[in-house]
mmCIF file of C-alpha atoms in Angstrom:
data_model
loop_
_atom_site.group_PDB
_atom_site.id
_atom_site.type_symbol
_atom_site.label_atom_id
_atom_site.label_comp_id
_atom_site.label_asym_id
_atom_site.label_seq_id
_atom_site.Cartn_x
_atom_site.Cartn_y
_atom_site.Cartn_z
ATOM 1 C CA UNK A 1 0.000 0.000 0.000
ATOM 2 C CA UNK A 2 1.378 3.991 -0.554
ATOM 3 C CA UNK A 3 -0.299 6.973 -0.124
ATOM 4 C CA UNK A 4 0.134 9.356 -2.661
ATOM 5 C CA UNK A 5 0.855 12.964 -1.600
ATOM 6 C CA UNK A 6 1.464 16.435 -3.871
ATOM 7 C CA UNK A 7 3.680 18.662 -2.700
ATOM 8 C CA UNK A 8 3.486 22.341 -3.828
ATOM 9 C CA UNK A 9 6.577 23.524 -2.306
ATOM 10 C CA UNK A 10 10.323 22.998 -1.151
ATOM 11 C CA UNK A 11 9.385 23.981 2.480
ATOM 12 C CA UNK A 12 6.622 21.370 2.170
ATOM 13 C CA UNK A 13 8.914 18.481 0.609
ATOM 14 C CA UNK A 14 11.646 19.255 3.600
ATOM 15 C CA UNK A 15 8.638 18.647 6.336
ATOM 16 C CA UNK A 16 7.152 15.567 4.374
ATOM 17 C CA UNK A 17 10.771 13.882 4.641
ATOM 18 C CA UNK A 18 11.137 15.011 8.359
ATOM 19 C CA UNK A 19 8.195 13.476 9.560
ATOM 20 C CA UNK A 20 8.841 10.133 7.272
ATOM 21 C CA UNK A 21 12.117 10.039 8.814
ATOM 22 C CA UNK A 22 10.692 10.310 12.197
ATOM 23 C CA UNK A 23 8.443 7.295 11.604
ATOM 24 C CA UNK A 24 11.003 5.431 8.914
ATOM 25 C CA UNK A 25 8.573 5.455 6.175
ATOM 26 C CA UNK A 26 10.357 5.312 3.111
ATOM 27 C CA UNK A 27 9.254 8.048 0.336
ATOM 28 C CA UNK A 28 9.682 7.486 -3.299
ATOM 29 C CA UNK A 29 9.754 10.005 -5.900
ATOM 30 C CA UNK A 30 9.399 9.590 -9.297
ATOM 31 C CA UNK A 31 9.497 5.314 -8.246
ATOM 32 C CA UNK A 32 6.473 3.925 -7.066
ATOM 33 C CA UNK A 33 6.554 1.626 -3.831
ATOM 34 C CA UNK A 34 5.311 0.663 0.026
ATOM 35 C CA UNK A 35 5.450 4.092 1.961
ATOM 36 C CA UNK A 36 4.624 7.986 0.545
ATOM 37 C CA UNK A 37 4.297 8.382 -3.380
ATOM 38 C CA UNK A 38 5.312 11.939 -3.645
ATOM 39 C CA UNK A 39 3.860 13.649 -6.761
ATOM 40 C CA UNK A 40 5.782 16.886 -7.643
ATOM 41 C CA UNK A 41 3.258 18.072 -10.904
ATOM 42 C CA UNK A 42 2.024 21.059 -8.814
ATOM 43 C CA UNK A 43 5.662 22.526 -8.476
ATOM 44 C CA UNK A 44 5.557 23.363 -12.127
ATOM 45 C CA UNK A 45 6.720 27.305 -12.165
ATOM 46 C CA UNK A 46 8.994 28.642 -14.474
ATOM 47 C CA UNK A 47 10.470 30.766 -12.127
ATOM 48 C CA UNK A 48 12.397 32.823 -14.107
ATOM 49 C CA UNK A 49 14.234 33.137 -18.055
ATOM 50 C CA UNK A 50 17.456 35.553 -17.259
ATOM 51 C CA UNK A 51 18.160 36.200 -20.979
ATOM 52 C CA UNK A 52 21.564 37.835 -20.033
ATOM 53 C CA UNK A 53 22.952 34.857 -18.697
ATOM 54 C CA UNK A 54 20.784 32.462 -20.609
ATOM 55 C CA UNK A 55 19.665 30.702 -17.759
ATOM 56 C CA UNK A 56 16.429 29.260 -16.909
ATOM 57 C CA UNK A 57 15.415 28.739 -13.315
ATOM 58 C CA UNK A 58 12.200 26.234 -12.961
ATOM 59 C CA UNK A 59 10.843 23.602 -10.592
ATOM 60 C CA UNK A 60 10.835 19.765 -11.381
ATOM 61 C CA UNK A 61 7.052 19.341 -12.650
ATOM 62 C CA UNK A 62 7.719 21.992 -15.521
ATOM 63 C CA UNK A 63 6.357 19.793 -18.556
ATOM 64 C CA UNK A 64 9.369 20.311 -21.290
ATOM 65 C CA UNK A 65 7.106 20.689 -23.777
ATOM 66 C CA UNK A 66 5.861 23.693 -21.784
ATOM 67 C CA UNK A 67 9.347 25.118 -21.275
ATOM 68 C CA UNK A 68 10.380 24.546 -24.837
ATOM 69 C CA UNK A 69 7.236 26.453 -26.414
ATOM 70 C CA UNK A 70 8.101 29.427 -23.687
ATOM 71 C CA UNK A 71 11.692 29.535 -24.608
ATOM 72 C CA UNK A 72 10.810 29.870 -28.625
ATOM 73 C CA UNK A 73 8.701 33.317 -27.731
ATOM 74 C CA UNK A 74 11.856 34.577 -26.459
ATOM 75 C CA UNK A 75 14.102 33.303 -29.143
ATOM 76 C CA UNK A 76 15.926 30.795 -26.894
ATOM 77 C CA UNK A 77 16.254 27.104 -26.307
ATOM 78 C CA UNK A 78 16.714 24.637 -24.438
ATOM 79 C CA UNK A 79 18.576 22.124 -26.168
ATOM 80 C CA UNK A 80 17.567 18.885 -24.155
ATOM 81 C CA UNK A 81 13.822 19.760 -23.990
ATOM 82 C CA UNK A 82 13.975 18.801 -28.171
ATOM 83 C CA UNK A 83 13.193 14.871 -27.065
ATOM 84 C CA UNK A 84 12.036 12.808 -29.598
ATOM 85 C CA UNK A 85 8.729 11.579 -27.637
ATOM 86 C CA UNK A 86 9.535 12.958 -24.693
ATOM 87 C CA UNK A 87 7.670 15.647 -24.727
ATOM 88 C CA UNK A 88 5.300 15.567 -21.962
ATOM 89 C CA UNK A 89 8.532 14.558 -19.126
ATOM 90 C CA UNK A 90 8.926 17.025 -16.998
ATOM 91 C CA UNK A 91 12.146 18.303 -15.831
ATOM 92 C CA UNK A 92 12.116 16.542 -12.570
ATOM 93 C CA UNK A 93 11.825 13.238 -14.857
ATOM 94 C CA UNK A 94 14.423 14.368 -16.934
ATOM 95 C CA UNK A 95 17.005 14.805 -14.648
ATOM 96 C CA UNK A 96 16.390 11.964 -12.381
ATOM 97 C CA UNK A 97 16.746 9.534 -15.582
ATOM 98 C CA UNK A 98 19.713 10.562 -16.538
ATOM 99 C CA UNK A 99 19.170 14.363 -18.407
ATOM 100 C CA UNK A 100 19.206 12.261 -22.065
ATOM 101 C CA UNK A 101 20.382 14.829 -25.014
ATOM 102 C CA UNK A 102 19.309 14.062 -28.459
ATOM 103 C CA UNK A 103 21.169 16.732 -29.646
ATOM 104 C CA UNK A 104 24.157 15.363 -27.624
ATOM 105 C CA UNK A 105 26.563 14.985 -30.703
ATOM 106 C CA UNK A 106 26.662 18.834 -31.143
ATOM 107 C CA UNK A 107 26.050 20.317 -28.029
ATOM 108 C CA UNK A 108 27.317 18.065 -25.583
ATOM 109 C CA UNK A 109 25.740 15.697 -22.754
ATOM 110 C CA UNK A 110 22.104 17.193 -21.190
ATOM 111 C CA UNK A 111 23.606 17.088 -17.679
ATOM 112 C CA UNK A 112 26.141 19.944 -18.444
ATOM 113 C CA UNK A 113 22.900 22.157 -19.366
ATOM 114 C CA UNK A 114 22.406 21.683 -15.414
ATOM 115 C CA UNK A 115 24.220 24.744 -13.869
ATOM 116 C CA UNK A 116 22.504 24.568 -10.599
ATOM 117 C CA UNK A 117 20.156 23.981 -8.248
ATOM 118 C CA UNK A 118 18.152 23.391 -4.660
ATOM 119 C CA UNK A 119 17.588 19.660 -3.575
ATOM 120 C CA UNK A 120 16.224 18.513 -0.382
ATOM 121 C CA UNK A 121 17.685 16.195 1.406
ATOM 122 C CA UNK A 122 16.270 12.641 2.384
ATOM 123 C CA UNK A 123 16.600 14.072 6.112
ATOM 124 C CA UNK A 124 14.901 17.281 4.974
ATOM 125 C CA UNK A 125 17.879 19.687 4.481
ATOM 126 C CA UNK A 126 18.082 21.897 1.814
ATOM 127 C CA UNK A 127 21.076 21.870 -0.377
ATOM 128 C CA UNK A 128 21.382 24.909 -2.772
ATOM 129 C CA UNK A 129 24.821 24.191 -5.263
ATOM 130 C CA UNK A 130 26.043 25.342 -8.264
ATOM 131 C CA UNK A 131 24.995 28.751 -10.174
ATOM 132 C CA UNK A 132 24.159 31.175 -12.795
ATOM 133 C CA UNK A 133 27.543 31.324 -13.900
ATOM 134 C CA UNK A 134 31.036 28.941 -13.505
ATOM 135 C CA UNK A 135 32.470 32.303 -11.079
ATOM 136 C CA UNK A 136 29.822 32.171 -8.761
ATOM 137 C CA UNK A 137 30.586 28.446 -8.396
ATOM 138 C CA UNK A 138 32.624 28.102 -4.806
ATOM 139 C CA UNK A 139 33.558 24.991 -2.713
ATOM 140 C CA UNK A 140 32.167 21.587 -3.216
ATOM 141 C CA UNK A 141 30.144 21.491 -6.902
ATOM 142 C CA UNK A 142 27.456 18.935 -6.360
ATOM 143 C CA UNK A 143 25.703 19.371 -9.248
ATOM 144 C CA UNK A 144 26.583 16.817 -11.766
ATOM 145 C CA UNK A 145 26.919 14.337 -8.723
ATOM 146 C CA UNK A 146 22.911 14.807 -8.041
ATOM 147 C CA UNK A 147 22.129 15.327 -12.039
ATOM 148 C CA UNK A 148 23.305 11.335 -11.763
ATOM 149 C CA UNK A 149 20.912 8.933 -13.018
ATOM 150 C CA UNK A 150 18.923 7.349 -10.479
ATOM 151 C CA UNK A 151 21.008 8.554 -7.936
ATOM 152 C CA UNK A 152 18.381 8.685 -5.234
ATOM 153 C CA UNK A 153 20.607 10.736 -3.099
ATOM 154 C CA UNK A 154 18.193 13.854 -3.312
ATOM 155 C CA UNK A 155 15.341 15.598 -4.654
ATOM 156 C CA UNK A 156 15.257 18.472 -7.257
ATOM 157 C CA UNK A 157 12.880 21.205 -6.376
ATOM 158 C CA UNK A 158 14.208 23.938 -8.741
ATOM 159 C CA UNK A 159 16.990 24.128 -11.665
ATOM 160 C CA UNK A 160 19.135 26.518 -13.181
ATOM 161 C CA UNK A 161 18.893 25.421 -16.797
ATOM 162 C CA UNK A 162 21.957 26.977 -19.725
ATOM 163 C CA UNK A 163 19.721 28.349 -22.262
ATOM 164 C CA UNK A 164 21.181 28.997 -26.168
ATOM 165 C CA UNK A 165 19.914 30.875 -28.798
ATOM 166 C CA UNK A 166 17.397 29.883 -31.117
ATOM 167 C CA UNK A 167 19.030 28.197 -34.346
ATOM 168 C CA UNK A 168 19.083 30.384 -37.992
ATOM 169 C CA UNK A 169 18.096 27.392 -39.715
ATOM 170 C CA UNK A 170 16.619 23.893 -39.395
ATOM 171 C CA UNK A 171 16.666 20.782 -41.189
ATOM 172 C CA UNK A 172 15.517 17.178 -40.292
ATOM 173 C CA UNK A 173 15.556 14.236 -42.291
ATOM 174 C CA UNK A 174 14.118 11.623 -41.455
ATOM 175 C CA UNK A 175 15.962 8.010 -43.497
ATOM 176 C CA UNK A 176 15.599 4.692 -44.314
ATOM 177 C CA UNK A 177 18.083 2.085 -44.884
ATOM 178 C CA UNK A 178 17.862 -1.443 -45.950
ATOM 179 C CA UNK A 179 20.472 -3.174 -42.685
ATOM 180 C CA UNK A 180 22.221 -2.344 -40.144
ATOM 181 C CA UNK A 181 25.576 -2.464 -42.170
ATOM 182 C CA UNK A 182 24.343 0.034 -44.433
ATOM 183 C CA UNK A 183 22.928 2.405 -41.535
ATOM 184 C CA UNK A 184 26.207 1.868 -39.849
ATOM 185 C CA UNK A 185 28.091 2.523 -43.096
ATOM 186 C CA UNK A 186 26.411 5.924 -43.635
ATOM 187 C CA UNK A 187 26.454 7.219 -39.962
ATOM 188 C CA UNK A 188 30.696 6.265 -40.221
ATOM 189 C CA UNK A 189 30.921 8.719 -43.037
ATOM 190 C CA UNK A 190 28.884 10.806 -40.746
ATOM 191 C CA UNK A 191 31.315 10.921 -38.230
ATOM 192 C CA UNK A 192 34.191 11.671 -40.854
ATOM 193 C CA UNK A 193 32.787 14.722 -41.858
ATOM 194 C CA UNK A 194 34.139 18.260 -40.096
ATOM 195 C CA UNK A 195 30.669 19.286 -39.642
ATOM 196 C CA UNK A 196 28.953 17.583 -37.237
ATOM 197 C CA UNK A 197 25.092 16.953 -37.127
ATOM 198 C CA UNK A 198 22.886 17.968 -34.591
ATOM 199 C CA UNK A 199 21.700 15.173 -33.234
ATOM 200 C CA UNK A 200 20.681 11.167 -35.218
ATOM 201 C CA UNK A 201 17.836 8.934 -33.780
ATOM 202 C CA UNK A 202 18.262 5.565 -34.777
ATOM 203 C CA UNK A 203 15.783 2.447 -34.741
ATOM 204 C CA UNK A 204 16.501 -1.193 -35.722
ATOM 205 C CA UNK A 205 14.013 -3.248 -37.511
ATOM 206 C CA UNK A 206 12.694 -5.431 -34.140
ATOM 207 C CA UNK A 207 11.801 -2.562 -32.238
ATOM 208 C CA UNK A 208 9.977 -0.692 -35.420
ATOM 209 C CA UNK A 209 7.971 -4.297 -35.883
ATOM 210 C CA UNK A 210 6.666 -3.578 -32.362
ATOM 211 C CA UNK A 211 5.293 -0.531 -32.904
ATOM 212 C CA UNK A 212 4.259 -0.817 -36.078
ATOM 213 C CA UNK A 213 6.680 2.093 -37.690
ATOM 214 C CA UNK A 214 7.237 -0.147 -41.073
ATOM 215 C CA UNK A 215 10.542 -2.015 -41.552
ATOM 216 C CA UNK A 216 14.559 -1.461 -42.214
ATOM 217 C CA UNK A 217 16.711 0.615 -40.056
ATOM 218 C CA UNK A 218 15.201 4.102 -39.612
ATOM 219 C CA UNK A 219 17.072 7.495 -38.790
ATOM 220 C CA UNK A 220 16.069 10.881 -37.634
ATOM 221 C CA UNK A 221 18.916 13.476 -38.490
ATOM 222 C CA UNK A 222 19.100 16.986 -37.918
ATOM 223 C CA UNK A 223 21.423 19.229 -38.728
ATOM 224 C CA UNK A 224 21.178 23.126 -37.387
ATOM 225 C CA UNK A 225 23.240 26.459 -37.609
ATOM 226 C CA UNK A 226 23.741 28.816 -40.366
ATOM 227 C CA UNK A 227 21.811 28.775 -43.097
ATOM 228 C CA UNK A 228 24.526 27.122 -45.689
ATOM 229 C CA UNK A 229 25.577 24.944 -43.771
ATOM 230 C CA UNK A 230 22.714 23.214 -43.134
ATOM 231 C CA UNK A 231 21.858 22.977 -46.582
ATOM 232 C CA UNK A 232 25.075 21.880 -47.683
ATOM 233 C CA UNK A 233 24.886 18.869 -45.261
ATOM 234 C CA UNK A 234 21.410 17.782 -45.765
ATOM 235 C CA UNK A 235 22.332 17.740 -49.593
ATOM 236 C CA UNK A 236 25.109 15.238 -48.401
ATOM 237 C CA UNK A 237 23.429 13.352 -46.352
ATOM 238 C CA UNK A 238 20.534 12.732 -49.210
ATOM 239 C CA UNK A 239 22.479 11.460 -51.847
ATOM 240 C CA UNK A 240 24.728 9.273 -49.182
ATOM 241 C CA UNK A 241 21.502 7.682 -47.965
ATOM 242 C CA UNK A 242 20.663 7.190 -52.083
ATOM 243 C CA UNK A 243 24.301 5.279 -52.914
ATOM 244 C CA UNK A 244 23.255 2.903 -50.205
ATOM 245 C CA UNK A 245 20.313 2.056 -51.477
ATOM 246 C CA UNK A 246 18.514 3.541 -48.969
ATOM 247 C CA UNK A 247 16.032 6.608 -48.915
ATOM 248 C CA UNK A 248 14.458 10.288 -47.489
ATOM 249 C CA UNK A 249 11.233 9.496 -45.982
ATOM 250 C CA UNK A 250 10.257 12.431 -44.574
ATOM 251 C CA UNK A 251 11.494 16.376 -44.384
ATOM 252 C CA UNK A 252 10.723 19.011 -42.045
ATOM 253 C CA UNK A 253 12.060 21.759 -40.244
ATOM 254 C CA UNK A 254 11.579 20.708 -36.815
ATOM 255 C CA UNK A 255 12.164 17.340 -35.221
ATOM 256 C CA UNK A 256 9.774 14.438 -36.320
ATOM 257 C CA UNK A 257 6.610 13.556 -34.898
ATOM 258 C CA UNK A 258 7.153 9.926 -33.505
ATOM 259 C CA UNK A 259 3.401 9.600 -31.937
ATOM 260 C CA UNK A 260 3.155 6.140 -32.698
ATOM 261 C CA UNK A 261 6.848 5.743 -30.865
ATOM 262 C CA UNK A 262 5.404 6.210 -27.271
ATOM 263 C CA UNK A 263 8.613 5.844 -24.986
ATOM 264 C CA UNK A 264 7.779 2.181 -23.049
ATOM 265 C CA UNK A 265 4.215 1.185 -24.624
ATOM 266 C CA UNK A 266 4.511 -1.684 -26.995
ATOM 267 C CA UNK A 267 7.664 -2.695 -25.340
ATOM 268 C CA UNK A 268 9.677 -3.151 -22.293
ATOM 269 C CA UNK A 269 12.667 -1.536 -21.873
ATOM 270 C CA UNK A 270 15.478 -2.767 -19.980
ATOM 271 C CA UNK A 271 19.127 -1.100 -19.866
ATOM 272 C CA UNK A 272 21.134 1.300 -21.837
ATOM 273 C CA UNK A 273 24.657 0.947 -22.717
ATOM 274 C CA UNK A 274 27.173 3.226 -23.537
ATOM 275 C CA UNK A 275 29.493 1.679 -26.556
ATOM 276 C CA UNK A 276 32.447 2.783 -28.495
ATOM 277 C CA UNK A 277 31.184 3.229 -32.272
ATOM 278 C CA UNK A 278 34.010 1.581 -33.425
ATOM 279 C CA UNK A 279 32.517 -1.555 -31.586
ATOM 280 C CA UNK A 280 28.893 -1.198 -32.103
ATOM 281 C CA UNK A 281 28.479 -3.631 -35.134
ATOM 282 C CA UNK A 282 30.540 -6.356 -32.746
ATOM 283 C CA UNK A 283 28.628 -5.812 -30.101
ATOM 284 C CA UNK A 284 24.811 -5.822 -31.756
ATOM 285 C CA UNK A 285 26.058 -8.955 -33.370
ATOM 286 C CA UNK A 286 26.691 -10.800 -30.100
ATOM 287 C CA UNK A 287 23.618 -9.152 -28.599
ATOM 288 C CA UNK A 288 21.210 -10.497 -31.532
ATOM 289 C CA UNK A 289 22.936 -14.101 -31.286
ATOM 290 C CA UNK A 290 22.473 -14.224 -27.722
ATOM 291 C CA UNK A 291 18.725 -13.282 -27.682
ATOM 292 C CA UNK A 292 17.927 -16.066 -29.791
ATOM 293 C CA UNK A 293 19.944 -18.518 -27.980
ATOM 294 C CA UNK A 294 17.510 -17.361 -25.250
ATOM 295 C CA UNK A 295 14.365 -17.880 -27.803
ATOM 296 C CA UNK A 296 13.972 -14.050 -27.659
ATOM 297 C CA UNK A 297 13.571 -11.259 -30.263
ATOM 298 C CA UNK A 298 15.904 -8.305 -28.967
ATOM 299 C CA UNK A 299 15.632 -4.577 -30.596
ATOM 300 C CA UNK A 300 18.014 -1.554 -30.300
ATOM 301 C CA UNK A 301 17.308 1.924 -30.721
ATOM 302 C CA UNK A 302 18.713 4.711 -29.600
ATOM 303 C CA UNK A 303 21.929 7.854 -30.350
ATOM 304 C CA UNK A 304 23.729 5.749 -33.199
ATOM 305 C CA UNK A 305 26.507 8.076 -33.820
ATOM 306 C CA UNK A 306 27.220 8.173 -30.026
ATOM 307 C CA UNK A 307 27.223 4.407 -29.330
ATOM 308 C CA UNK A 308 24.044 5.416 -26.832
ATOM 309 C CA UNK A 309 21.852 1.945 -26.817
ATOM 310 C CA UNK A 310 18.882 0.742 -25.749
ATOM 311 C CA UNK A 311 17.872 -2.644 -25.235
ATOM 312 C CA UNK A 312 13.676 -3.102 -26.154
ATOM 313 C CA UNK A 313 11.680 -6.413 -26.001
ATOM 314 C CA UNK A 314 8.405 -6.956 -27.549
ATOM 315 C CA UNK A 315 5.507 -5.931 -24.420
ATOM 316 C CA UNK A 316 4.394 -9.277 -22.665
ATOM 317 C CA UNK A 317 8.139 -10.862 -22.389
ATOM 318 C CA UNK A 318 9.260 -11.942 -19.098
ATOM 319 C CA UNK A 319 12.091 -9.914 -17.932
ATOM 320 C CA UNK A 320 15.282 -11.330 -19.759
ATOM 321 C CA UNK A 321 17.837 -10.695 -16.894
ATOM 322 C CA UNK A 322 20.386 -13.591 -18.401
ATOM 323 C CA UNK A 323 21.013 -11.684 -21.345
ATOM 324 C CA UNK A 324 21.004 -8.491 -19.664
ATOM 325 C CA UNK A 325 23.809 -9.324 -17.362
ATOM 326 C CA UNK A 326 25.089 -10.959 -20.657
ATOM 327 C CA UNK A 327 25.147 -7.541 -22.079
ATOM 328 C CA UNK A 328 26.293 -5.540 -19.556
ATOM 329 C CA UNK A 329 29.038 -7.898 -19.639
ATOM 330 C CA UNK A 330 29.938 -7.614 -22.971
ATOM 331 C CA UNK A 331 29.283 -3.509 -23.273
ATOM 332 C CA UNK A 332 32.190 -3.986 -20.604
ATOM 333 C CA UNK A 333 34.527 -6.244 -22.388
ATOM 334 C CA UNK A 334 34.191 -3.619 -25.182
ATOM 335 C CA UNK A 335 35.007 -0.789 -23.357
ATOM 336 C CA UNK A 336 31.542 0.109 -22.742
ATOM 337 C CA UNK A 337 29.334 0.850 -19.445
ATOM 338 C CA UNK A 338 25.617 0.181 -18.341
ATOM 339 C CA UNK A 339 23.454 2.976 -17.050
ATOM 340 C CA UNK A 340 22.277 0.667 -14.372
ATOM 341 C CA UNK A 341 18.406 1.190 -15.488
ATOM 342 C CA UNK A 342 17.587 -2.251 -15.563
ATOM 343 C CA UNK A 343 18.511 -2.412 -11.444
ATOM 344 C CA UNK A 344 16.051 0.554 -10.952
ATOM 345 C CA UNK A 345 13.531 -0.932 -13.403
ATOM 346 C CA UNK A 346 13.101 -4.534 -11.666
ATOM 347 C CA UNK A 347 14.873 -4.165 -8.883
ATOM 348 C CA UNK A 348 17.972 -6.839 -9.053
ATOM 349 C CA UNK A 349 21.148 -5.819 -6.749
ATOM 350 C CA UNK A 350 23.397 -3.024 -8.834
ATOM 351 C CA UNK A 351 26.178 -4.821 -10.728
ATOM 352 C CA UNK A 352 29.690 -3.109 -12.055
ATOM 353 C CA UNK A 353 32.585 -1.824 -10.494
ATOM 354 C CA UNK A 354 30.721 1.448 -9.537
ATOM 355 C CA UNK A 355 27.734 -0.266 -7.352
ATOM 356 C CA UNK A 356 30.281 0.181 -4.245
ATOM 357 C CA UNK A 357 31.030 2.988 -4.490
ATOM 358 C CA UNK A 358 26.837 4.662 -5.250
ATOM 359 C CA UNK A 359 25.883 2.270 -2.343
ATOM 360 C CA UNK A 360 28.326 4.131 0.473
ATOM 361 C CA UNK A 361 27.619 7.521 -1.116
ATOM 362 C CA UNK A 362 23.622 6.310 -0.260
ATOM 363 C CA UNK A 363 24.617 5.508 2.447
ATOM 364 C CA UNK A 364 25.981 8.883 3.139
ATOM 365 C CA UNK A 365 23.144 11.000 1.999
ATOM 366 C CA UNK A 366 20.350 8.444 3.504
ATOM 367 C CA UNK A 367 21.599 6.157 6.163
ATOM 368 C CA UNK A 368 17.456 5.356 7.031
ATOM 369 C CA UNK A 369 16.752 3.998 3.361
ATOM 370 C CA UNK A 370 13.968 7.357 3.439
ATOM 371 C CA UNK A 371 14.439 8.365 -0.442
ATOM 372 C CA UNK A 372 13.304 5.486 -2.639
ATOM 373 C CA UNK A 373 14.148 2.670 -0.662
ATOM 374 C CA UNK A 374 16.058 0.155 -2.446
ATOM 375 C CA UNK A 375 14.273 -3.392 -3.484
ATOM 376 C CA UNK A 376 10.778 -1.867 -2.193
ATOM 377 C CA UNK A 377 9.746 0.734 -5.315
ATOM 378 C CA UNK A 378 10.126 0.481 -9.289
ATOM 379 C CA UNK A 379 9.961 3.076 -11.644
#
């Protein structure tokens, strides 16, 4: 049994977790489990858009949808908030799975659009870190250390956000390819060239049969900045696509809608892995072999150029955690890492030669279990 509570305000999250504490009930946020189920949606302010500094300050149930549509009145961005269908996440979400950045390749991982912020404390302290700007930064910089995926060391009740200006020009493209070697073929010319794209979205054929997106390996790619330049590399891109027999779907000037691609319906997902591109091919290989030595039907989809994978099995599958621990093996072997999802997802005891070291830093920041207790919520 939980009870669900929504809290409106810092000072209100700080007493929630004091009087949980007092009784050791655990709370979970964002998880679902036995104790409080804290619901953050009415903390959705956007506090403040400082276009001097280009910073952003909002609390975690601002929708990024929301944020995004607020930002392009002003003629700014925020490059994160751009998910491919993740648009109705809030920020809270976003940062507590891991601040994903589809736009990554360009612009750099979502967590370093993090500049600051206040968290509460499991034992109801506040923690303010971080800042408007790298000068005003002093002591201890916590930020990227509570930005961590999953961490469950703290809670997020308001964000400085880097903000950029909006692009001159636009273009997305959204491909098909006939395999994998092909897709992987094109995105390795990709890579070669000086001018890198903004962001690529990439599919395999298993995942699009399960949610009925057609066949082949798909790609979204966009490409922003000046005006030339963007035209000059979409013109590459389409007749590099052509020579491997592949094709332009789709063109627009924003990012594609993927409605029918709703993140987790139609499929489960599992884990994420981090691998070198220059291994990718060896380690989908190994990955496909070994979920059909296990009677299973894996997909991948995911940030192709960036070796940034995700591991999707058709919805109604029992939770494959051989060839998950097979994979985080071999992501390893590669010179890969897991994002340790799959240990959040079902609950299973964190593996890797990082688990010691998030389990005393728990330890440190919630010695009562308070802040999603471990083996007693999921996601």
């Amino acid at each position: 049994m939980y009870k669900e509570v929504k809290v409106a305000s810092a000072t209100e999250l700080q007493q929630l977790f004091q009087t949980a504490t007092a009784a050791d009930t655990p709370v979970y946020v964002y998880r679902q489990g036995e104790g409080i189920q804290v619901d953050l949606r009415d903390m959705n302010r956007i506090v403040e858009i400082d276009k001097d500094n280009l910073v952003a300050t909002v609390e975690p149930g601002v929708k990024l949808k929301d944020l995004a549509e607020e930002l392009q009145r002003q003629g700014l961005r925020f490059v994160p908030a751009e998910l491919v269908g993740l648009e109705e996440q809030t920020v809270g979400e976003w940062v507590y799975t891991g601040c994903a950045n589809p736009l990554a390749w360009k612009y750099g991982g979502g967590k370093f659009f993090v500049m600051g912020g206040e968290f509460v404390l499991p034992d109801g302290r506040l923690l303010v870190t971080g800042g408007k700007t790298v000068k005003n930064v002093t002591g201890y910089d916590f930020v990227r250390f509570l930005n961590g995926a999953y961490s469950d060391f703290a809670v997020g009740v308001k964000f400085l956000l880097k903000l950029l200006p909006q692009a001159a020009a636009t273009c997305c493209l959204e491909l098909q390819l006939p395999t994998l070697e092909k897709a992987l073929a094109f995105v390795e010319e990709l890579r070669q060239r000086p001018a890198v794209p903004a962001g690529l979205f990439w599919m395999d054929e298993a995942v699009q049969r399960q949610v009925a997106l057609g066949a082949g390996q798909k790609l979204w790619l966009r490409f922003d900045g000046v005006q030339e330049e963007v035209a000059e590399q979409a013109t590459w891109a389409r007749d590099a696509v052509g020579e491997k027999q592949g094709q332009v779907l789709r063109e627009s000037a924003g990012l594609p809608a993927l409605s029918s691609f709703s993140w987790g319906e139609g499929f489960l997902l599992t884990d994420e892995y981090k691998i070198p591109f220059p291994q990718v091919e060896v380690f989908l290989s190994k990955a496909l072999e070994a979920g059909s030595a296990l009677g299973l039907q894996p997909g991948f989809f995911g940030q192709l150029g960036e070796g940034k994978l995700h591991l999707a099995l058709p919805s109604g599958a029992s939770v494959p955690t051989a060839l998950v621990r097979q994979l985080q093996g071999l992501a390893r072997e590669l010179g890969g890492a897991c994002s340790g999802k799959f240990e959040r997802l079902y609950g299973t005891a964190v593996q890797g030669p990082l688990a010691a070291i998030e389990q005393q830093m728990k330890k440190r920041f919630d010695p009562r279990g308070i802040l999603n207790r471990q083996g007693g919520g999921r996601l």
